[in-house]
């Protein structure tokens, strides 16, 4: 187990400052924000069997604007990451990788709905040296086709969508 405890002060963070007093109106990028945060991350690794490994972490970040004391906008206050890998054959491994992103606040001048939490799952199947020194990987990102979004400025009404379900095949060798 690994426990990381942190604190930071970030000064002069760039943000777009309204020039005309209208949300979403004319804005200029300025070094105008200061932020303070404390938090921790706890990471665990466990190998219950030689062919099975499990990894997990939980992070909590309590960041806030130093001027307004409001929670830092767009930053996840909590995150969970879980990984499981199983070597079911000497040349084949399968795995699952899951993220949970939670508790993101909007800036105080943003009246849009709360930023939704999401769970993101990726899965993979890897063949090592499956044909004459060649490896193959089949990956499915966003396995359950979650409608996940990252915060965007007010002008992007529905935030930035993350990729839908995607399938990747990779073939590689070392030369």
PDB file of C-alpha atoms in Angstrom:
ATOM      1  CA  UNK A   1       0.000   0.000   0.000  1.00  0.00           C
ATOM      2  CA  UNK A   2       1.121   3.516  -0.769  1.00  0.00           C
ATOM      3  CA  UNK A   3      -0.370   6.632   0.796  1.00  0.00           C
ATOM      4  CA  UNK A   4       0.375  10.026  -0.730  1.00  0.00           C
ATOM      5  CA  UNK A   5      -0.679  13.121   1.184  1.00  0.00           C
ATOM      6  CA  UNK A   6      -0.362  16.452  -0.564  1.00  0.00           C
ATOM      7  CA  UNK A   7      -0.927  20.153  -0.260  1.00  0.00           C
ATOM      8  CA  UNK A   8      -0.333  22.804  -2.873  1.00  0.00           C
ATOM      9  CA  UNK A   9      -0.829  26.474  -3.579  1.00  0.00           C
ATOM     10  CA  UNK A  10      -1.122  27.491  -7.222  1.00  0.00           C
ATOM     11  CA  UNK A  11      -0.838  31.201  -7.891  1.00  0.00           C
ATOM     12  CA  UNK A  12      -1.666  33.101 -11.057  1.00  0.00           C
ATOM     13  CA  UNK A  13      -3.733  30.370 -12.709  1.00  0.00           C
ATOM     14  CA  UNK A  14      -4.927  31.480 -16.127  1.00  0.00           C
ATOM     15  CA  UNK A  15      -8.669  31.955 -16.431  1.00  0.00           C
ATOM     16  CA  UNK A  16     -10.909  33.843 -18.823  1.00  0.00           C
ATOM     17  CA  UNK A  17     -12.185  37.004 -17.130  1.00  0.00           C
ATOM     18  CA  UNK A  18     -15.391  38.614 -18.401  1.00  0.00           C
ATOM     19  CA  UNK A  19     -14.746  42.020 -19.910  1.00  0.00           C
ATOM     20  CA  UNK A  20     -18.362  43.070 -20.405  1.00  0.00           C
ATOM     21  CA  UNK A  21     -19.971  41.572 -17.286  1.00  0.00           C
ATOM     22  CA  UNK A  22     -22.010  39.126 -19.371  1.00  0.00           C
ATOM     23  CA  UNK A  23     -21.460  35.397 -18.737  1.00  0.00           C
ATOM     24  CA  UNK A  24     -20.248  33.931 -22.010  1.00  0.00           C
ATOM     25  CA  UNK A  25     -19.569  37.402 -23.424  1.00  0.00           C
ATOM     26  CA  UNK A  26     -16.235  39.041 -24.179  1.00  0.00           C
ATOM     27  CA  UNK A  27     -13.432  37.580 -22.042  1.00  0.00           C
ATOM     28  CA  UNK A  28      -9.660  37.866 -21.786  1.00  0.00           C
ATOM     29  CA  UNK A  29      -7.196  35.261 -20.509  1.00  0.00           C
ATOM     30  CA  UNK A  30      -5.538  36.570 -17.339  1.00  0.00           C
ATOM     31  CA  UNK A  31      -3.369  35.179 -14.539  1.00  0.00           C
ATOM     32  CA  UNK A  32      -6.053  35.983 -12.007  1.00  0.00           C
ATOM     33  CA  UNK A  33      -6.809  32.916  -9.930  1.00  0.00           C
ATOM     34  CA  UNK A  34      -5.081  31.415  -6.903  1.00  0.00           C
ATOM     35  CA  UNK A  35      -5.899  27.940  -5.633  1.00  0.00           C
ATOM     36  CA  UNK A  36      -5.144  25.979  -2.461  1.00  0.00           C
ATOM     37  CA  UNK A  37      -5.620  22.226  -2.071  1.00  0.00           C
ATOM     38  CA  UNK A  38      -5.043  19.396   0.336  1.00  0.00           C
ATOM     39  CA  UNK A  39      -5.698  15.779  -0.412  1.00  0.00           C
ATOM     40  CA  UNK A  40      -4.502  12.216  -0.488  1.00  0.00           C
ATOM     41  CA  UNK A  41      -4.295   9.122  -2.650  1.00  0.00           C
ATOM     42  CA  UNK A  42      -4.273   5.578  -1.333  1.00  0.00           C
ATOM     43  CA  UNK A  43      -3.058   2.894  -3.754  1.00  0.00           C
ATOM     44  CA  UNK A  44      -3.131  -0.847  -3.173  1.00  0.00           C
ATOM     45  CA  UNK A  45      -1.725  -3.789  -5.134  1.00  0.00           C
ATOM     46  CA  UNK A  46      -2.709  -7.381  -4.509  1.00  0.00           C
ATOM     47  CA  UNK A  47      -1.790 -10.575  -6.274  1.00  0.00           C
ATOM     48  CA  UNK A  48      -4.073 -13.261  -4.825  1.00  0.00           C
ATOM     49  CA  UNK A  49      -2.748 -15.822  -7.336  1.00  0.00           C
ATOM     50  CA  UNK A  50       0.307 -15.899  -9.599  1.00  0.00           C
ATOM     51  CA  UNK A  51      -1.824 -15.279 -12.674  1.00  0.00           C
ATOM     52  CA  UNK A  52      -4.159 -12.648 -11.206  1.00  0.00           C
ATOM     53  CA  UNK A  53      -3.222  -9.120 -10.159  1.00  0.00           C
ATOM     54  CA  UNK A  54      -5.476  -6.415  -8.761  1.00  0.00           C
ATOM     55  CA  UNK A  55      -4.654  -2.727  -8.338  1.00  0.00           C
ATOM     56  CA  UNK A  56      -6.786   0.018  -6.921  1.00  0.00           C
ATOM     57  CA  UNK A  57      -6.568   3.609  -5.831  1.00  0.00           C
ATOM     58  CA  UNK A  58      -8.782   6.211  -4.221  1.00  0.00           C
ATOM     59  CA  UNK A  59      -7.961   9.910  -4.365  1.00  0.00           C
ATOM     60  CA  UNK A  60      -9.578  12.868  -2.695  1.00  0.00           C
ATOM     61  CA  UNK A  61      -8.714  16.456  -3.527  1.00  0.00           C
ATOM     62  CA  UNK A  62     -10.151  19.371  -1.557  1.00  0.00           C
ATOM     63  CA  UNK A  63      -9.146  22.301  -3.736  1.00  0.00           C
ATOM     64  CA  UNK A  64     -10.653  25.755  -3.420  1.00  0.00           C
ATOM     65  CA  UNK A  65     -10.310  29.236  -4.847  1.00  0.00           C
ATOM     66  CA  UNK A  66      -8.204  31.270  -2.417  1.00  0.00           C
ATOM     67  CA  UNK A  67     -10.174  34.501  -3.031  1.00  0.00           C
ATOM     68  CA  UNK A  68     -13.758  33.188  -2.878  1.00  0.00           C
ATOM     69  CA  UNK A  69     -13.171  30.009  -0.816  1.00  0.00           C
ATOM     70  CA  UNK A  70     -15.498  28.220  -3.305  1.00  0.00           C
ATOM     71  CA  UNK A  71     -14.582  24.689  -4.398  1.00  0.00           C
ATOM     72  CA  UNK A  72     -12.195  24.673  -7.361  1.00  0.00           C
ATOM     73  CA  UNK A  73     -14.204  24.512 -10.553  1.00  0.00           C
ATOM     74  CA  UNK A  74     -14.096  21.472 -12.862  1.00  0.00           C
ATOM     75  CA  UNK A  75     -11.734  19.464 -10.638  1.00  0.00           C
ATOM     76  CA  UNK A  76     -12.865  16.023  -9.433  1.00  0.00           C
ATOM     77  CA  UNK A  77     -12.912  15.956  -5.652  1.00  0.00           C
ATOM     78  CA  UNK A  78     -12.945  12.142  -5.638  1.00  0.00           C
ATOM     79  CA  UNK A  79     -11.597   9.507  -8.016  1.00  0.00           C
ATOM     80  CA  UNK A  80     -11.433   5.725  -7.930  1.00  0.00           C
ATOM     81  CA  UNK A  81      -9.299   3.601 -10.264  1.00  0.00           C
ATOM     82  CA  UNK A  82      -9.463  -0.208 -10.334  1.00  0.00           C
ATOM     83  CA  UNK A  83      -7.411  -2.567 -12.526  1.00  0.00           C
ATOM     84  CA  UNK A  84      -7.603  -6.332 -12.823  1.00  0.00           C
ATOM     85  CA  UNK A  85      -5.330  -8.493 -15.006  1.00  0.00           C
ATOM     86  CA  UNK A  86      -5.528 -12.243 -15.507  1.00  0.00           C
ATOM     87  CA  UNK A  87      -2.898 -14.300 -17.340  1.00  0.00           C
ATOM     88  CA  UNK A  88      -5.148 -17.215 -18.319  1.00  0.00           C
ATOM     89  CA  UNK A  89      -2.608 -18.812 -20.709  1.00  0.00           C
ATOM     90  CA  UNK A  90       1.189 -18.426 -20.962  1.00  0.00           C
ATOM     91  CA  UNK A  91       0.773 -16.165 -24.001  1.00  0.00           C
ATOM     92  CA  UNK A  92      -2.576 -14.514 -23.235  1.00  0.00           C
ATOM     93  CA  UNK A  93      -3.668 -11.883 -20.724  1.00  0.00           C
ATOM     94  CA  UNK A  94      -7.009 -10.164 -20.282  1.00  0.00           C
ATOM     95  CA  UNK A  95      -7.715  -7.110 -18.203  1.00  0.00           C
ATOM     96  CA  UNK A  96     -10.250  -4.572 -17.122  1.00  0.00           C
ATOM     97  CA  UNK A  97      -9.577  -0.965 -16.163  1.00  0.00           C
ATOM     98  CA  UNK A  98     -12.282   1.079 -14.384  1.00  0.00           C
ATOM     99  CA  UNK A  99     -12.366   4.774 -13.433  1.00  0.00           C
ATOM    100  CA  UNK A 100     -14.934   6.601 -11.343  1.00  0.00           C
ATOM    101  CA  UNK A 101     -14.817  10.425 -11.458  1.00  0.00           C
ATOM    102  CA  UNK A 102     -16.953  12.272  -8.894  1.00  0.00           C
ATOM    103  CA  UNK A 103     -17.916  15.610  -7.380  1.00  0.00           C
ATOM    104  CA  UNK A 104     -16.921  18.314  -9.842  1.00  0.00           C
ATOM    105  CA  UNK A 105     -18.190  21.865  -9.269  1.00  0.00           C
ATOM    106  CA  UNK A 106     -18.890  24.536 -11.839  1.00  0.00           C
ATOM    107  CA  UNK A 107     -17.504  28.083 -11.589  1.00  0.00           C
ATOM    108  CA  UNK A 108     -19.721  30.376  -9.507  1.00  0.00           C
ATOM    109  CA  UNK A 109     -20.908  32.308 -12.608  1.00  0.00           C
ATOM    110  CA  UNK A 110     -21.894  29.118 -14.481  1.00  0.00           C
ATOM    111  CA  UNK A 111     -25.606  28.326 -14.125  1.00  0.00           C
ATOM    112  CA  UNK A 112     -25.559  25.053 -16.074  1.00  0.00           C
ATOM    113  CA  UNK A 113     -26.573  21.794 -14.364  1.00  0.00           C
ATOM    114  CA  UNK A 114     -24.075  19.993 -12.128  1.00  0.00           C
ATOM    115  CA  UNK A 115     -21.321  18.115 -13.938  1.00  0.00           C
ATOM    116  CA  UNK A 116     -22.352  14.460 -13.933  1.00  0.00           C
ATOM    117  CA  UNK A 117     -20.165  11.836 -12.274  1.00  0.00           C
ATOM    118  CA  UNK A 118     -19.208   8.943 -14.505  1.00  0.00           C
ATOM    119  CA  UNK A 119     -17.784   5.442 -14.491  1.00  0.00           C
ATOM    120  CA  UNK A 120     -15.539   4.499 -17.403  1.00  0.00           C
ATOM    121  CA  UNK A 121     -14.579   0.896 -18.164  1.00  0.00           C
ATOM    122  CA  UNK A 122     -11.938  -0.328 -20.627  1.00  0.00           C
ATOM    123  CA  UNK A 123     -11.235  -3.989 -21.410  1.00  0.00           C
ATOM    124  CA  UNK A 124      -8.373  -5.658 -23.261  1.00  0.00           C
ATOM    125  CA  UNK A 125      -7.070  -8.972 -24.492  1.00  0.00           C
ATOM    126  CA  UNK A 126      -3.331  -9.329 -25.186  1.00  0.00           C
ATOM    127  CA  UNK A 127      -1.489 -12.080 -27.014  1.00  0.00           C
ATOM    128  CA  UNK A 128       2.246 -12.087 -26.254  1.00  0.00           C
ATOM    129  CA  UNK A 129       4.510 -13.603 -28.886  1.00  0.00           C
ATOM    130  CA  UNK A 130       1.465 -15.217 -30.426  1.00  0.00           C
ATOM    131  CA  UNK A 131       3.030 -15.611 -33.909  1.00  0.00           C
ATOM    132  CA  UNK A 132       6.817 -15.486 -34.440  1.00  0.00           C
ATOM    133  CA  UNK A 133       7.671 -12.642 -32.007  1.00  0.00           C
ATOM    134  CA  UNK A 134       4.508 -10.662 -32.830  1.00  0.00           C
ATOM    135  CA  UNK A 135       2.128  -9.371 -30.142  1.00  0.00           C
ATOM    136  CA  UNK A 136      -1.532  -8.495 -30.616  1.00  0.00           C
ATOM    137  CA  UNK A 137      -3.865  -6.422 -28.432  1.00  0.00           C
ATOM    138  CA  UNK A 138      -7.606  -5.985 -28.735  1.00  0.00           C
ATOM    139  CA  UNK A 139      -8.921  -3.099 -26.618  1.00  0.00           C
ATOM    140  CA  UNK A 140     -12.412  -1.806 -26.042  1.00  0.00           C
ATOM    141  CA  UNK A 141     -12.506   1.698 -24.549  1.00  0.00           C
ATOM    142  CA  UNK A 142     -15.678   2.869 -22.819  1.00  0.00           C
ATOM    143  CA  UNK A 143     -17.020  -0.681 -22.850  1.00  0.00           C
ATOM    144  CA  UNK A 144     -20.521   0.297 -21.665  1.00  0.00           C
ATOM    145  CA  UNK A 145     -20.730   3.378 -23.947  1.00  0.00           C
ATOM    146  CA  UNK A 146     -21.074   5.756 -20.990  1.00  0.00           C
ATOM    147  CA  UNK A 147     -22.047   9.338 -21.821  1.00  0.00           C
ATOM    148  CA  UNK A 148     -19.053  10.853 -20.017  1.00  0.00           C
ATOM    149  CA  UNK A 149     -18.161  14.530 -20.292  1.00  0.00           C
ATOM    150  CA  UNK A 150     -15.373  16.813 -19.210  1.00  0.00           C
ATOM    151  CA  UNK A 151     -16.214  20.365 -18.144  1.00  0.00           C
ATOM    152  CA  UNK A 152     -16.081  23.038 -20.802  1.00  0.00           C
ATOM    153  CA  UNK A 153     -16.578  26.793 -20.824  1.00  0.00           C
ATOM    154  CA  UNK A 154     -20.082  28.283 -20.733  1.00  0.00           C
ATOM    155  CA  UNK A 155     -20.049  28.543 -24.542  1.00  0.00           C
ATOM    156  CA  UNK A 156     -19.895  24.726 -24.756  1.00  0.00           C
ATOM    157  CA  UNK A 157     -23.400  24.122 -23.366  1.00  0.00           C
ATOM    158  CA  UNK A 158     -23.102  20.345 -22.919  1.00  0.00           C
ATOM    159  CA  UNK A 159     -19.409  20.223 -22.028  1.00  0.00           C
ATOM    160  CA  UNK A 160     -16.835  18.165 -23.945  1.00  0.00           C
ATOM    161  CA  UNK A 161     -17.999  14.614 -24.684  1.00  0.00           C
ATOM    162  CA  UNK A 162     -15.490  11.825 -24.197  1.00  0.00           C
ATOM    163  CA  UNK A 163     -15.243   9.095 -26.798  1.00  0.00           C
ATOM    164  CA  UNK A 164     -18.054   6.608 -27.162  1.00  0.00           C
ATOM    165  CA  UNK A 165     -17.347   2.883 -27.244  1.00  0.00           C
ATOM    166  CA  UNK A 166     -14.251   2.353 -29.394  1.00  0.00           C
ATOM    167  CA  UNK A 167     -12.454  -0.808 -30.480  1.00  0.00           C
ATOM    168  CA  UNK A 168      -8.718  -0.895 -31.190  1.00  0.00           C
ATOM    169  CA  UNK A 169      -6.502  -3.645 -32.563  1.00  0.00           C
ATOM    170  CA  UNK A 170      -2.736  -3.311 -32.282  1.00  0.00           C
ATOM    171  CA  UNK A 171      -0.110  -5.634 -33.766  1.00  0.00           C
ATOM    172  CA  UNK A 172       3.535  -5.073 -32.797  1.00  0.00           C
ATOM    173  CA  UNK A 173       6.976  -6.593 -32.698  1.00  0.00           C
ATOM    174  CA  UNK A 174      10.371  -5.617 -31.308  1.00  0.00           C
ATOM    175  CA  UNK A 175      13.119  -5.128 -33.878  1.00  0.00           C
TER     176      UNK A 175
END
